[in-house]
Amino acid sequence: MVDEGADEADRDVELEDDDSGAVIAAVGRQVRLWREAAGLRAAELGAAIGYGENQVYKVEVGKRIPKPEFLDRADEVLGAGGKLAAMKKDVAEARYPKKVRDLAKLEADAVEMGAYVNTGIQGLLQTEEYARALFEQRQPAFTPERVEQLVAARMARQQVFERRPAPLLTFVQEEATLRRPVGGRMVLRRQLEHLLEMGDLGWVAIQVMPTETGEHAGLAGSLRVLKLRDGTAVGHDEVQLTSRLVSDPKEVQILEMRYGMIRAQALTPRQSLAFIEKLRGET
């Protein structure tokens, strides 16, 4: 049986209040109905599938999001004939915050994406330990479960790098973001090494905006521009408590203009990788 005091990263993620609640509640009801039909108590089901009674109860009342293995084991033990296991896809989508799911859908539909970042490493380029260190620093503090949910969501979005045909992805990072030791020196060093690996991909271009640059079109803040399969373009920005999708063509055009200027003012991709290599050596 799984220890109730096990590492938080290995436990199911607590449910956040968004539209995923209805999906998780429906899955939980199905688990309860199949358990009752099999004549098992929650504790007995938990013992059979390797979970505690409290965890089973939370899943059944929609308070906890079940992991894929939970549904697979419950399906087998309860003789559901694949009906519970078939819900894994719905649960996978509901597992992440709504704004993350919406953003991931846009990224999955993009044929080209450009991002300028001035506060930290861009999310799609982050290592897992760097992302975790960032979320652990948020104030008010996230619960350990919430941190793990957000880290998992961020890592899942990086599937965009595995798409074929691959989209064109360009990133401009402020020099300061490459020097800030988020999570400590070793976390930063591994993050820089990851950037070097990503920069070697033929469809990924990483550029550095040196601090000494006087002309800078991105002083208004971070931005992203995504060009979609249907020929349209959208922008996105996230500042403090605000996450905003920009769809007005005139505003998107302004973001595209600014991003183009930012790329022209930054170091070239080749110069940038050499710059990151130098920073890694100093870290």
Short mmCIF file of C-alpha atoms in Angstrom, two decimals:
data_model
loop_
_atom_site.label_atom_id
_atom_site.label_comp_id
_atom_site.label_asym_id
_atom_site.label_seq_id
_atom_site.Cartn_x
_atom_site.Cartn_y
_atom_site.Cartn_z
CA MET A 1 0.00 0.00 0.00
CA VAL A 2 1.20 3.52 -0.77
CA ASP A 3 2.36 5.36 2.33
CA GLU A 4 0.08 8.33 3.06
CA GLY A 5 3.19 10.27 4.06
CA ALA A 6 5.00 9.54 0.79
CA ASP A 7 6.83 12.21 -1.15
CA GLU A 8 4.38 14.85 -2.38
CA ALA A 9 5.66 14.52 -5.95
CA ASP A 10 4.46 10.91 -6.03
CA ARG A 11 0.96 11.69 -4.84
CA ASP A 12 -2.03 12.62 -6.95
CA VAL A 13 -2.39 16.33 -7.62
CA GLU A 14 -5.04 18.20 -5.65
CA LEU A 15 -7.80 19.64 -7.81
CA GLU A 16 -7.87 23.38 -8.52
CA ASP A 17 -11.14 25.29 -8.90
CA ASP A 18 -11.66 25.59 -12.66
CA ASP A 19 -13.80 23.89 -15.31
CA SER A 20 -11.86 20.63 -14.92
CA GLY A 21 -13.88 19.97 -11.77
CA ALA A 22 -16.87 18.55 -13.64
CA VAL A 23 -14.69 16.05 -15.48
CA ILE A 24 -12.94 14.85 -12.33
CA ALA A 25 -16.22 14.62 -10.41
CA ALA A 26 -17.72 12.45 -13.17
CA VAL A 27 -14.68 10.14 -13.16
CA GLY A 28 -14.88 9.87 -9.38
CA ARG A 29 -18.55 8.92 -9.50
CA GLN A 30 -17.78 6.16 -11.99
CA VAL A 31 -15.05 4.76 -9.76
CA ARG A 32 -17.47 4.72 -6.79
CA LEU A 33 -20.27 3.09 -8.79
CA TRP A 34 -17.97 0.34 -10.10
CA ARG A 35 -16.55 -0.21 -6.59
CA GLU A 36 -20.01 -0.51 -5.05
CA ALA A 37 -21.13 -2.87 -7.84
CA ALA A 38 -18.11 -5.06 -7.03
CA GLY A 39 -19.09 -5.10 -3.34
CA LEU A 40 -15.82 -3.55 -2.16
CA ARG A 41 -15.22 -0.92 0.52
CA ALA A 42 -12.93 2.03 -0.30
CA ALA A 43 -10.23 0.55 1.95
CA GLU A 44 -10.44 -2.79 0.13
CA LEU A 45 -10.15 -1.17 -3.29
CA GLY A 46 -7.22 0.90 -2.06
CA ALA A 47 -5.42 -2.18 -0.76
CA ALA A 48 -5.98 -3.97 -4.06
CA ILE A 49 -4.61 -1.17 -6.26
CA GLY A 50 -1.88 0.17 -3.97
CA TYR A 51 -3.54 3.32 -2.65
CA GLY A 52 -4.74 4.41 0.78
CA GLU A 53 -8.43 4.52 1.71
CA ASN A 54 -8.32 8.33 2.00
CA GLN A 55 -6.88 8.65 -1.50
CA VAL A 56 -9.63 6.46 -2.96
CA TYR A 57 -12.25 8.48 -1.11
CA LYS A 58 -10.86 11.78 -2.42
CA VAL A 59 -10.88 10.48 -5.99
CA GLU A 60 -14.47 9.30 -5.64
CA VAL A 61 -15.74 12.65 -4.36
CA GLY A 62 -13.79 14.65 -6.94
CA LYS A 63 -11.27 16.12 -4.51
CA ARG A 64 -8.20 14.51 -6.06
CA ILE A 65 -7.18 13.89 -9.66
CA PRO A 66 -6.40 10.20 -10.25
CA LYS A 67 -3.17 9.23 -11.92
CA PRO A 68 -3.31 7.00 -15.03
CA GLU A 69 -2.09 3.99 -13.05
CA PHE A 70 -4.91 4.49 -10.53
CA LEU A 71 -7.49 4.16 -13.29
CA ASP A 72 -5.69 1.22 -14.91
CA ARG A 73 -5.51 -0.74 -11.66
CA ALA A 74 -9.06 0.14 -10.61
CA ASP A 75 -10.35 -0.90 -14.04
CA GLU A 76 -8.67 -4.29 -13.74
CA VAL A 77 -9.65 -4.96 -10.11
CA LEU A 78 -13.27 -3.82 -10.58
CA GLY A 79 -13.72 -5.61 -13.89
CA ALA A 80 -14.73 -2.42 -15.68
CA GLY A 81 -13.68 -3.80 -19.05
CA GLY A 82 -11.67 -0.73 -20.04
CA LYS A 83 -14.37 1.81 -19.19
CA LEU A 84 -12.40 3.40 -16.34
CA ALA A 85 -9.07 3.19 -18.16
CA ALA A 86 -10.65 4.94 -21.15
CA MET A 87 -11.09 8.06 -19.03
CA LYS A 88 -7.33 8.64 -18.81
CA LYS A 89 -7.32 11.04 -21.75
CA ASP A 90 -10.04 13.23 -20.24
CA VAL A 91 -8.27 13.20 -16.90
CA ALA A 92 -4.95 14.09 -18.53
CA GLU A 93 -6.46 17.26 -20.00
CA ALA A 94 -8.23 18.18 -16.76
CA ARG A 95 -5.04 17.59 -14.75
CA TYR A 96 -3.60 20.98 -15.68
CA PRO A 97 -4.90 24.51 -14.95
CA LYS A 98 -7.28 25.84 -17.61
CA LYS A 99 -5.00 28.67 -18.73
CA VAL A 100 -2.17 26.16 -19.23
CA ARG A 101 -4.40 23.86 -21.26
CA ASP A 102 -5.54 26.75 -23.45
CA LEU A 103 -1.96 27.89 -24.00
CA ALA A 104 -0.83 24.35 -24.81
CA LYS A 105 -3.57 24.08 -27.46
CA LEU A 106 -2.32 27.26 -29.13
CA GLU A 107 1.26 25.99 -29.07
CA ALA A 108 0.13 22.69 -30.58
CA ASP A 109 -1.52 24.60 -33.44
CA ALA A 110 1.39 26.96 -34.08
CA VAL A 111 3.66 26.66 -37.11
CA GLU A 112 5.89 29.42 -35.77
CA MET A 113 6.37 30.92 -32.34
CA GLY A 114 8.58 33.71 -31.08
CA ALA A 115 9.10 34.65 -27.43
CA TYR A 116 11.01 37.43 -25.68
CA VAL A 117 11.58 36.99 -21.94
CA ASN A 118 13.09 39.41 -19.44
CA THR A 119 12.33 37.83 -16.04
CA GLY A 120 13.39 34.16 -16.24
CA ILE A 121 14.09 31.36 -18.66
CA GLN A 122 11.16 30.94 -21.07
CA GLY A 123 8.87 28.14 -19.88
CA LEU A 124 9.31 25.91 -22.93
CA LEU A 125 13.08 26.00 -22.39
CA GLN A 126 13.12 25.30 -18.67
CA THR A 127 14.52 22.17 -17.08
CA GLU A 128 12.27 20.46 -14.55
CA GLU A 129 14.41 21.45 -11.58
CA TYR A 130 14.59 25.08 -12.75
CA ALA A 131 10.80 25.19 -13.16
CA ARG A 132 10.29 23.68 -9.71
CA ALA A 133 12.65 26.22 -8.14
CA LEU A 134 10.69 29.05 -9.78
CA PHE A 135 7.31 27.81 -8.56
CA GLU A 136 8.66 27.19 -5.05
CA GLN A 137 9.60 30.87 -4.83
CA ARG A 138 6.11 32.18 -5.67
CA GLN A 139 4.35 34.29 -3.04
CA PRO A 140 1.87 33.58 -1.56
CA ALA A 141 3.48 30.16 -1.46
CA PHE A 142 2.02 27.28 -3.46
CA THR A 143 1.28 23.99 -1.72
CA PRO A 144 3.65 21.16 -2.65
CA GLU A 145 0.80 19.54 -4.63
CA ARG A 146 0.21 22.74 -6.58
CA VAL A 147 3.93 23.05 -7.34
CA GLU A 148 3.99 19.54 -8.74
CA GLN A 149 0.86 20.19 -10.81
CA LEU A 150 2.38 23.31 -12.35
CA VAL A 151 5.76 21.66 -13.00
CA ALA A 152 4.04 18.70 -14.68
CA ALA A 153 1.98 21.05 -16.83
CA ARG A 154 5.05 23.01 -17.89
CA MET A 155 6.96 19.86 -18.80
CA ALA A 156 3.99 18.53 -20.76
CA ARG A 157 3.93 21.67 -22.90
CA GLN A 158 7.44 20.89 -24.06
CA GLN A 159 6.01 18.18 -26.29
CA VAL A 160 5.92 20.96 -28.89
CA PHE A 161 9.59 20.13 -29.56
CA GLU A 162 8.62 16.60 -30.58
CA ARG A 163 6.07 17.62 -33.21
CA ARG A 164 6.66 16.68 -36.83
CA PRO A 165 6.77 18.64 -38.98
CA ALA A 166 8.48 20.78 -36.38
CA PRO A 167 7.36 24.38 -35.87
CA LEU A 168 9.91 27.19 -36.07
CA LEU A 169 10.65 28.29 -32.51
CA THR A 170 12.65 31.41 -31.69
CA PHE A 171 13.50 32.77 -28.25
CA VAL A 172 15.20 35.94 -27.06
CA GLN A 173 16.46 35.87 -23.48
CA GLU A 174 17.67 38.85 -21.49
CA GLU A 175 21.26 38.35 -20.34
CA ALA A 176 20.19 38.83 -16.71
CA THR A 177 17.93 35.76 -16.88
CA LEU A 178 20.95 33.65 -17.80
CA ARG A 179 22.93 34.88 -14.82
CA ARG A 180 20.31 34.66 -12.05
CA PRO A 181 21.03 31.45 -10.06
CA VAL A 182 17.42 30.30 -9.61
CA GLY A 183 17.58 27.14 -7.51
CA GLY A 184 21.33 27.49 -6.99
CA ARG A 185 24.45 27.43 -9.15
CA MET A 186 24.17 23.80 -10.20
CA VAL A 187 20.54 24.20 -11.26
CA LEU A 188 21.55 27.22 -13.32
CA ARG A 189 24.49 25.36 -14.85
CA ARG A 190 22.26 22.47 -15.94
CA GLN A 191 19.76 24.99 -17.29
CA LEU A 192 22.46 26.64 -19.39
CA GLU A 193 23.55 23.23 -20.68
CA HIS A 194 19.95 22.52 -21.65
CA LEU A 195 19.78 25.80 -23.57
CA LEU A 196 22.89 24.82 -25.50
CA GLU A 197 21.30 21.48 -26.40
CA MET A 198 18.07 23.12 -27.52
CA GLY A 199 19.94 25.74 -29.52
CA ASP A 200 21.55 22.97 -31.58
CA LEU A 201 18.15 21.85 -32.88
CA GLY A 202 17.67 22.97 -36.45
CA TRP A 203 14.22 24.43 -35.84
CA VAL A 204 15.06 26.28 -32.59
CA ALA A 205 16.89 29.61 -32.45
CA ILE A 206 17.95 31.09 -29.10
CA GLN A 207 19.25 34.64 -28.91
CA VAL A 208 20.61 36.71 -26.05
CA MET A 209 19.84 40.37 -25.48
CA PRO A 210 23.00 41.80 -23.86
CA THR A 211 22.49 44.08 -20.88
CA GLU A 212 24.80 46.64 -22.46
CA THR A 213 22.49 47.06 -25.47
CA GLY A 214 21.24 50.64 -25.56
CA GLU A 215 18.52 50.30 -28.19
CA HIS A 216 15.86 47.90 -26.99
CA ALA A 217 12.34 47.45 -28.40
CA GLY A 218 11.28 45.14 -25.56
CA LEU A 219 11.46 47.45 -22.58
CA ALA A 220 7.67 47.30 -22.20
CA GLY A 221 7.97 43.66 -21.08
CA SER A 222 7.96 40.04 -22.19
CA LEU A 223 5.86 38.98 -25.16
CA ARG A 224 5.02 36.05 -27.41
CA VAL A 225 3.71 35.81 -30.95
CA LEU A 226 2.27 32.59 -32.38
CA LYS A 227 1.45 32.04 -36.06
CA LEU A 228 -1.20 29.34 -36.45
CA ARG A 229 -1.90 26.77 -39.17
CA ASP A 230 -4.87 28.72 -40.53
CA GLY A 231 -2.67 31.74 -41.26
CA THR A 232 -3.81 33.83 -38.31
CA ALA A 233 -1.54 35.11 -35.55
CA VAL A 234 -2.08 35.71 -31.83
CA GLY A 235 -0.01 37.26 -29.10
CA HIS A 236 0.33 36.42 -25.43
CA ASP A 237 1.73 38.20 -22.42
CA GLU A 238 1.78 37.42 -18.72
CA VAL A 239 2.67 39.98 -16.08
CA GLN A 240 2.28 39.40 -12.34
CA LEU A 241 -1.36 38.37 -11.84
CA THR A 242 -2.44 38.92 -15.44
CA SER A 243 -2.29 36.42 -18.30
CA ARG A 244 -3.63 37.87 -21.54
CA LEU A 245 -4.25 36.48 -25.00
CA VAL A 246 -3.94 39.13 -27.71
CA SER A 247 -6.15 38.47 -30.72
CA ASP A 248 -6.87 41.96 -32.06
CA PRO A 249 -5.02 42.08 -35.44
CA LYS A 250 -3.73 45.61 -34.82
CA GLU A 251 -2.29 44.69 -31.42
CA VAL A 252 -0.79 41.46 -32.77
CA GLN A 253 0.83 43.48 -35.56
CA ILE A 254 2.45 45.74 -32.97
CA LEU A 255 3.79 42.72 -31.05
CA GLU A 256 5.15 41.22 -34.27
CA MET A 257 6.89 44.49 -35.11
CA ARG A 258 8.43 44.75 -31.65
CA TYR A 259 9.57 41.13 -31.67
CA GLY A 260 11.20 41.57 -35.05
CA MET A 261 13.12 44.58 -33.75
CA ILE A 262 14.11 42.71 -30.57
CA ARG A 263 15.58 39.87 -32.61
CA ALA A 264 17.51 42.34 -34.76
CA GLN A 265 18.93 44.06 -31.67
CA ALA A 266 19.96 40.84 -29.92
CA LEU A 267 23.04 38.71 -30.55
CA THR A 268 22.74 36.30 -33.46
CA PRO A 269 21.92 32.64 -32.61
CA ARG A 270 25.55 31.64 -33.19
CA GLN A 271 26.89 34.48 -31.04
CA SER A 272 24.27 33.69 -28.39
CA LEU A 273 25.28 30.04 -28.05
CA ALA A 274 28.89 31.12 -27.66
CA PHE A 275 27.78 33.62 -25.01
CA ILE A 276 25.80 30.93 -23.12
CA GLU A 277 28.78 28.56 -23.36
CA LYS A 278 30.94 31.25 -21.76
CA LEU A 279 28.42 31.77 -18.95
CA ARG A 280 28.30 28.03 -18.31
CA GLY A 281 32.05 28.04 -17.87
CA GLU A 282 31.75 30.83 -15.30
CA THR A 283 28.96 29.13 -13.33
#
